[in-house]
Short mmCIF file of C-alpha atoms (C1' of nucleotides) in Angstrom, two decimals:
data_model
loop_
_atom_site.label_atom_id
_atom_site.label_comp_id
_atom_site.label_asym_id
_atom_site.label_seq_id
_atom_site.Cartn_x
_atom_site.Cartn_y
_atom_site.Cartn_z
CA MET W 1 29.25 -148.23 -57.61
CA TYR W 2 26.20 -146.96 -59.37
CA LYS W 3 25.00 -147.96 -62.78
CA ASN W 4 24.51 -145.39 -65.49
CA SER W 5 20.76 -146.09 -65.45
CA GLU W 6 20.60 -145.06 -61.81
CA PHE W 7 22.01 -141.65 -62.65
CA VAL W 8 19.54 -141.40 -65.54
CA SER W 9 16.62 -141.91 -63.15
CA LYS W 10 18.13 -139.62 -60.54
CA LEU W 11 18.34 -136.83 -63.10
CA ARG W 12 14.90 -137.53 -64.60
CA ASN W 13 13.33 -137.61 -61.17
CA SER W 14 14.48 -134.10 -60.50
CA GLY W 15 13.48 -132.75 -63.88
CA LEU W 16 16.95 -132.67 -65.36
CA ARG W 17 17.53 -134.23 -68.76
CA PRO W 18 20.14 -136.95 -68.59
CA THR W 19 22.60 -135.53 -71.08
CA LYS W 20 25.97 -137.15 -71.57
CA GLN W 21 27.71 -134.23 -69.88
CA ARG W 22 25.55 -134.52 -66.78
CA LEU W 23 26.00 -138.26 -66.66
CA LYS W 24 29.76 -137.88 -66.91
CA ILE W 25 29.71 -135.38 -64.05
CA CYS W 26 27.52 -137.74 -61.98
CA GLU W 27 30.03 -140.47 -62.58
CA VAL W 28 32.95 -138.30 -61.48
CA LEU W 29 31.16 -136.96 -58.41
CA PHE W 30 29.06 -139.85 -57.17
CA ASN W 31 30.80 -143.05 -58.23
CA ARG W 32 33.06 -143.09 -55.23
CA ASP W 33 33.43 -144.93 -51.99
CA LYS W 34 33.70 -141.75 -49.98
CA THR W 35 32.17 -138.32 -50.23
CA PHE W 36 34.58 -135.52 -50.99
CA HIS W 37 35.04 -131.78 -51.36
CA PHE W 38 35.89 -130.02 -54.58
CA THR W 39 36.00 -126.65 -56.27
CA ILE W 40 34.65 -126.01 -59.77
CA ASN W 41 38.22 -125.76 -60.90
CA ASP W 42 39.11 -129.14 -59.40
CA LEU W 43 36.19 -130.72 -61.21
CA ALA W 44 37.00 -129.15 -64.56
CA LYS W 45 40.60 -130.24 -64.24
CA ASN W 46 39.61 -133.76 -63.22
CA ILE W 47 37.36 -134.15 -66.25
CA SER W 48 39.80 -132.69 -68.75
CA GLU W 49 42.71 -134.76 -67.44
CA ASN W 50 40.99 -138.09 -67.03
CA PHE W 51 38.61 -138.25 -69.96
CA ASN W 52 38.81 -137.68 -73.66
CA GLU W 53 35.57 -135.73 -73.78
CA LYS W 54 35.82 -132.12 -72.85
CA ILE W 55 32.92 -130.41 -71.13
CA SER W 56 32.58 -126.67 -71.48
CA LEU W 57 33.32 -124.70 -68.32
CA ALA W 58 29.90 -123.08 -68.59
CA THR W 59 28.27 -126.50 -68.51
CA ILE W 60 30.26 -127.50 -65.47
CA TYR W 61 29.09 -124.36 -63.65
CA ASN W 62 25.50 -124.91 -64.76
CA THR W 63 25.51 -128.56 -63.76
CA VAL W 64 27.11 -128.06 -60.38
CA HIS W 65 24.59 -125.35 -59.57
CA ALA W 66 21.72 -127.48 -60.81
CA PHE W 67 22.92 -130.37 -58.64
CA LYS W 68 23.23 -128.03 -55.70
CA ASP W 69 19.71 -126.68 -56.24
CA LYS W 70 18.36 -130.22 -56.42
CA GLY W 71 20.13 -131.08 -53.19
CA TYR W 72 22.76 -133.43 -54.60
CA LEU W 73 25.58 -131.17 -53.49
CA LYS W 74 26.14 -128.74 -50.65
CA GLU W 75 28.13 -125.56 -51.01
CA ILE W 76 30.59 -124.69 -48.27
CA THR W 77 31.99 -121.20 -48.05
CA ILE W 78 35.30 -120.91 -46.26
CA SER W 79 36.46 -117.61 -47.60
CA SER W 80 35.24 -115.20 -50.20
CA ASP W 81 37.77 -116.42 -52.74
CA LYS W 82 37.17 -120.15 -52.47
CA SER W 83 33.90 -121.95 -52.92
CA TYR W 84 33.86 -125.64 -52.11
CA PHE W 85 31.19 -128.18 -52.89
CA ASP W 86 30.58 -131.28 -50.84
CA THR W 87 29.10 -134.55 -52.06
CA ASN W 88 28.20 -135.33 -48.45
CA ILE W 89 24.74 -133.82 -48.19
CA THR W 90 23.99 -134.98 -44.65
CA LYS W 91 24.07 -132.45 -41.83
CA HIS W 92 27.64 -132.19 -40.66
CA HIS W 93 30.31 -129.70 -39.75
CA HIS W 94 33.84 -129.02 -40.93
CA PHE W 95 37.37 -128.49 -39.91
CA TYR W 96 39.38 -126.25 -42.18
CA ASP W 97 43.12 -126.66 -42.10
CA GLU W 98 44.58 -123.25 -42.74
CA ASP W 99 48.03 -124.69 -43.42
CA THR W 100 46.98 -127.02 -46.22
CA ASN W 101 43.66 -125.39 -47.25
CA LEU W 102 42.05 -128.76 -46.73
CA LEU W 103 38.48 -129.21 -45.61
CA ILE W 104 37.71 -132.16 -43.33
CA ASP W 105 34.27 -133.50 -42.39
CA CYS W 106 33.38 -133.66 -38.71
CA ASN W 107 31.54 -136.61 -37.28
CA ASP W 108 29.09 -136.33 -34.43
CA ASN W 109 31.72 -137.65 -32.07
CA GLU W 110 33.90 -134.67 -32.86
CA ILE W 111 31.43 -131.81 -32.46
CA GLY W 112 28.48 -132.09 -30.13
CA LYS W 113 25.03 -130.88 -31.02
CA VAL W 114 24.82 -127.10 -31.29
CA ASN W 115 22.32 -125.79 -28.82
CA ILE W 116 20.26 -122.97 -30.30
CA LYS W 117 18.31 -121.49 -27.44
CA ASN W 118 16.60 -118.62 -29.20
CA ASN W 119 15.85 -118.19 -32.85
CA ILE W 120 14.87 -115.01 -34.65
CA THR W 121 11.13 -114.48 -34.25
CA GLY W 122 9.04 -115.65 -37.20
CA LYS W 123 11.93 -117.40 -38.90
CA LYS W 124 12.72 -121.01 -39.45
CA ILE W 125 16.22 -122.40 -39.19
CA SER W 126 17.34 -123.64 -42.57
CA SER W 127 20.82 -124.76 -41.58
CA VAL W 128 23.34 -124.72 -38.76
CA GLU W 129 26.94 -124.92 -39.76
CA VAL W 130 30.05 -124.95 -37.66
CA LEU W 131 33.44 -124.21 -39.15
CA VAL W 132 36.46 -124.94 -36.99
CA ARG W 133 39.60 -123.41 -38.39
CA VAL W 134 42.77 -125.15 -37.34
CA ALA W 135 46.44 -124.45 -37.93
CA SER W 136 49.75 -125.83 -36.73
CA ASP W 137 50.79 -124.69 -33.28
CA THR W 138 53.45 -122.34 -34.57
CA GLN W 139 50.99 -120.44 -36.74
CA ASN W 140 49.62 -117.18 -35.39
CA GLN W 141 45.93 -117.24 -34.66
CA ASN W 142 43.17 -114.63 -34.84
CA MET D 1 32.52 -91.49 -28.89
CA TYR D 2 36.23 -91.56 -29.46
CA LYS D 3 38.49 -88.60 -29.97
CA ASN D 4 40.59 -88.32 -33.08
CA SER D 5 43.75 -88.62 -30.96
CA GLU D 6 42.60 -92.02 -29.76
CA PHE D 7 42.44 -93.28 -33.30
CA VAL D 8 45.87 -91.76 -33.95
CA SER D 9 47.37 -93.77 -31.08
CA LYS D 10 45.48 -96.88 -32.06
CA LEU D 11 46.94 -96.71 -35.54
CA ARG D 12 50.43 -95.80 -34.37
CA ASN D 13 50.42 -98.62 -31.85
CA SER D 14 49.85 -101.12 -34.59
CA GLY D 15 52.44 -99.66 -36.92
CA LEU D 16 49.99 -97.93 -39.25
CA ARG D 17 50.55 -94.28 -40.07
CA PRO D 18 47.58 -92.17 -39.08
CA THR D 19 46.75 -90.78 -42.49
CA LYS D 20 43.60 -88.76 -43.01
CA GLN D 21 42.01 -91.55 -45.02
CA ARG D 22 42.58 -94.08 -42.25
CA LEU D 23 41.31 -91.69 -39.61
CA LYS D 24 38.17 -91.05 -41.62
CA ILE D 25 37.58 -94.78 -41.95
CA CYS D 26 38.15 -95.23 -38.20
CA GLU D 27 35.58 -92.57 -37.55
CA VAL D 28 33.01 -94.23 -39.81
CA LEU D 29 33.65 -97.71 -38.43
CA PHE D 30 34.36 -97.19 -34.76
CA ASN D 31 32.57 -94.00 -33.69
CA ARG D 32 29.31 -95.81 -33.04
CA ASP D 33 27.26 -97.00 -30.15
CA LYS D 34 26.90 -100.47 -31.55
CA THR D 35 29.09 -102.77 -33.57
CA PHE D 36 27.88 -103.51 -37.07
CA HIS D 37 28.41 -105.52 -40.23
CA PHE D 38 29.37 -104.08 -43.57
CA THR D 39 30.71 -104.94 -46.99
CA ILE D 40 33.48 -103.01 -48.72
CA ASN D 41 30.83 -101.65 -51.02
CA ASP D 42 28.69 -100.43 -48.11
CA LEU D 43 31.68 -98.63 -46.66
CA ALA D 44 32.70 -96.99 -49.91
CA LYS D 45 29.12 -95.85 -50.47
CA ASN D 46 28.82 -94.56 -46.92
CA ILE D 47 31.98 -92.46 -47.27
CA SER D 48 31.17 -91.06 -50.68
CA GLU D 49 27.60 -90.18 -49.70
CA ASN D 50 28.23 -88.69 -46.29
CA PHE D 51 31.51 -86.87 -46.70
CA ASN D 52 32.98 -84.45 -49.14
CA GLU D 53 36.33 -86.20 -49.27
CA LYS D 54 36.52 -89.14 -51.56
CA ILE D 55 38.74 -92.06 -50.69
CA SER D 56 40.02 -94.25 -53.48
CA LEU D 57 38.50 -97.72 -53.60
CA ALA D 58 42.00 -99.22 -53.47
CA THR D 59 42.64 -97.39 -50.21
CA ILE D 60 39.38 -98.66 -48.74
CA TYR D 61 40.37 -102.21 -49.62
CA ASN D 62 43.87 -101.72 -48.24
CA THR D 63 42.65 -100.14 -45.04
CA VAL D 64 39.94 -102.69 -44.32
CA HIS D 65 42.43 -105.50 -44.84
CA ALA D 66 45.04 -103.76 -42.70
CA PHE D 67 42.44 -103.32 -39.94
CA LYS D 68 41.47 -106.95 -40.26
CA ASP D 69 45.09 -108.06 -40.05
CA LYS D 70 45.60 -105.93 -36.96
CA GLY D 71 42.51 -107.47 -35.38
CA TYR D 72 40.25 -104.41 -35.49
CA LEU D 73 37.80 -106.15 -37.78
CA LYS D 74 36.65 -109.71 -38.34
CA GLU D 75 35.73 -111.08 -41.72
CA ILE D 76 32.60 -113.20 -41.97
CA THR D 77 32.05 -115.31 -45.05
CA ILE D 78 28.45 -116.13 -45.79
CA SER D 79 28.66 -116.95 -49.45
CA SER D 80 31.35 -116.75 -52.07
CA ASP D 81 29.89 -113.59 -53.55
CA LYS D 82 29.52 -111.58 -50.38
CA SER D 83 32.21 -110.80 -47.86
CA TYR D 84 31.10 -109.08 -44.66
CA PHE D 85 33.23 -107.41 -42.07
CA ASP D 86 32.27 -107.09 -38.43
CA THR D 87 33.37 -104.38 -36.02
CA ASN D 88 32.51 -106.76 -33.20
CA ILE D 89 35.80 -108.59 -32.72
CA THR D 90 34.75 -110.67 -29.72
CA LYS D 91 34.07 -114.38 -30.19
CA HIS D 92 30.48 -114.73 -31.27
CA HIS D 93 28.24 -116.45 -33.77
CA HIS D 94 25.75 -115.27 -36.38
CA PHE D 95 22.30 -115.67 -37.73
CA TYR D 96 21.98 -114.97 -41.41
CA ASP D 97 18.54 -114.01 -42.64
CA GLU D 98 18.24 -115.39 -46.15
CA ASP D 99 15.17 -113.26 -46.87
CA THR D 100 16.80 -109.93 -46.15
CA ASN D 101 20.50 -110.87 -46.47
CA LEU D 102 20.98 -109.43 -43.00
CA LEU D 103 23.57 -110.71 -40.59
CA ILE D 104 22.68 -110.72 -36.88
CA ASP D 105 25.04 -111.27 -33.96
CA CYS D 106 24.27 -114.10 -31.54
CA ASN D 107 24.68 -113.67 -27.83
CA ASP D 108 25.73 -116.49 -25.55
CA ASN D 109 22.13 -116.88 -24.46
CA GLU D 110 21.16 -117.75 -28.01
CA ILE D 111 23.77 -120.33 -28.91
CA GLY D 112 25.36 -122.52 -26.27
CA LYS D 113 29.03 -123.33 -26.20
CA VAL D 114 30.11 -125.54 -29.08
CA ASN D 115 31.56 -128.74 -27.73
CA ILE D 116 34.57 -129.85 -29.74
CA LYS D 117 35.39 -133.31 -28.57
CA ASN D 118 38.25 -134.16 -30.89
CA ASN D 119 40.52 -131.89 -32.79
CA ILE D 120 42.81 -132.76 -35.70
CA THR D 121 46.05 -134.17 -34.31
CA GLY D 122 48.89 -131.68 -34.09
CA LYS D 123 46.71 -128.71 -34.86
CA LYS D 124 45.52 -125.82 -32.78
CA ILE D 125 42.01 -124.41 -33.07
CA SER D 126 42.20 -120.86 -34.37
CA SER D 127 38.47 -120.17 -34.46
CA VAL D 128 35.07 -121.77 -34.09
CA GLU D 129 32.26 -120.15 -35.97
CA VAL D 130 28.61 -121.07 -36.14
CA LEU D 131 26.38 -119.73 -38.87
CA VAL D 132 22.65 -120.27 -38.48
CA ARG D 133 20.78 -119.55 -41.68
CA VAL D 134 17.18 -118.59 -41.17
CA ALA D 135 14.33 -117.85 -43.54
CA SER D 136 10.61 -117.19 -43.28
CA ASP D 137 8.48 -120.29 -42.74
CA THR D 138 7.17 -120.30 -46.31
CA GLN D 139 10.66 -120.38 -47.79
CA ASN D 140 12.01 -123.75 -48.91
CA GLN D 141 14.93 -124.99 -46.90
CA ASN D 142 17.99 -127.08 -47.76
"C1'" DA U 1 10.55 -142.11 -87.96
"C1'" DA U 2 9.94 -137.38 -89.11
"C1'" DT U 3 8.68 -133.03 -87.15
"C1'" DT U 4 8.28 -129.88 -83.66
"C1'" DT U 5 9.35 -127.99 -79.29
"C1'" DA U 6 11.81 -127.33 -75.25
"C1'" DT U 7 16.02 -127.76 -73.08
"C1'" DA U 8 21.09 -128.05 -72.91
"C1'" DT U 9 25.73 -127.19 -74.56
"C1'" DT U 10 29.21 -124.43 -76.38
"C1'" DA U 11 32.74 -120.83 -77.21
"C1'" DT U 12 33.19 -116.49 -76.35
"C1'" DA U 13 32.11 -112.00 -74.48
"C1'" DA U 14 30.78 -109.45 -70.58
"C1'" DT U 15 30.68 -108.53 -65.79
"C1'" DC U 16 32.00 -107.95 -61.13
"C1'" DG U 17 34.75 -107.79 -57.18
"C1'" DT U 18 39.30 -107.48 -56.03
"C1'" DT U 19 44.33 -106.80 -56.59
"C1'" DC U 20 48.23 -104.77 -58.98
"C1'" DT U 21 50.99 -100.98 -60.80
"C1'" DA U 22 53.70 -97.15 -60.87
"C1'" DA U 23 53.57 -92.33 -60.25
"C1'" DA U 24 52.50 -88.69 -57.03
"C1'" DC U 25 51.99 -87.54 -52.29
"C1'" DT U 26 52.51 -87.48 -47.14
"C1'" DG U 27 54.15 -88.57 -42.53
"C1'" DT U 28 58.19 -89.36 -39.92
"C1'" DT U 29 62.93 -89.14 -38.68
"C1'" DG U 30 67.29 -87.09 -38.28
"C1'" DC T 1 64.15 -78.95 -44.19
"C1'" DA T 2 66.02 -82.99 -46.53
"C1'" DA T 3 65.61 -87.74 -47.17
"C1'" DC T 4 63.17 -91.81 -46.91
"C1'" DA T 5 59.77 -95.08 -46.20
"C1'" DG T 6 55.08 -95.73 -46.27
"C1'" DT T 7 50.57 -94.41 -48.40
"C1'" DT T 8 47.26 -92.97 -51.76
"C1'" DT T 9 45.59 -92.78 -56.26
"C1'" DA T 10 43.45 -93.75 -60.90
"C1'" DG T 11 43.30 -96.91 -63.86
"C1'" DA T 12 44.83 -101.35 -65.73
"C1'" DA T 13 44.80 -106.17 -64.98
"C1'" DC T 14 43.09 -110.25 -63.13
"C1'" DG T 15 40.28 -114.31 -62.11
"C1'" DA T 16 36.08 -116.31 -61.06
"C1'" DT T 17 31.58 -116.45 -62.54
"C1'" DT T 18 27.58 -115.36 -65.50
"C1'" DA T 19 25.38 -113.93 -69.85
"C1'" DT T 20 24.83 -114.45 -74.81
"C1'" DA T 21 23.26 -116.34 -78.86
"C1'" DA T 22 24.15 -119.90 -82.12
"C1'" DT T 23 24.13 -124.81 -82.44
"C1'" DA T 24 23.01 -129.34 -80.84
"C1'" DT T 25 20.35 -132.71 -78.42
"C1'" DA T 26 16.43 -134.89 -75.94
"C1'" DA T 27 11.63 -135.46 -75.53
"C1'" DA T 28 7.03 -134.98 -77.10
"C1'" DT T 29 3.94 -135.02 -80.96
"C1'" DT T 30 2.44 -136.30 -85.29
#
DNA sequence: AATTTATATTATAATCGTTCTAAACTGTTG
DNA sequence: CAACAGTTTAGAACGATTATAATATAAATT
């Protein structure tokens, strides 16, 4: 569990003013035992249901994008109509359960290192992401 | 180069009526030497610029999705605001050039086989996709 | 601690890609 | 060729996201 003052420094250190909205969002996102995945909608709902204060949707969008830009969140794109964010910012891969629409982190003991033998000339690799879609056996696959 | 009658059978075989709109779209997508990537917008623009006939945007959406469902196209999701389709329906991975927004197919000699050691219990793997984001050296990476 | 300045929040409007609708049209079957 | 199911169409509707511009707040300056 983090103290409020830790979030204040975290924000200040990255040039973001520690406003009460941002601190509340920090609390919701980072005061947890485990990292997790969420959509903007999940977050907005979480805040409005569990707290008296209401934060404008625009602010939630702005803050999530600011946190992403500062590297406090990663965005994971599964499909064009669903954008997930991940509080686990370490390099890792995902399983996506097509039955439940749930995203599950992979550990290194689940997916081995991806061997990139040749990169595009003159370019640097900025990320390597594996997405393993899974579904129950009865489901049709593509 | 395919003949029109080949597209007619292809469509009939998958339960799609060979309408002139669908045949035109087949021609644009599949009468090529190489597979390629496109967005719905690219396709609509291509048709309206290069042909006299105009096809309604709704029809383009319907047809692309029908072709995807029948397995003639693969959808590739790079970011929530851009949905690409690929006429290469074989299993393969991609490089995504963040400078140019260009998607490039990987061959097997570029990315080795992804080793999935443990799958989610009771689930079947429906696809494994690797996306390697690249950018010029000067670009900042995340 | 008051003033100034820059930054952030807000509600709402605007935008954009996509899907829906319902009427007109076309391909297929008998 | 009649009947029917499937398809196309323009435009409306939708939903997620972004822009706007007024207000509020935080930080810097006096």
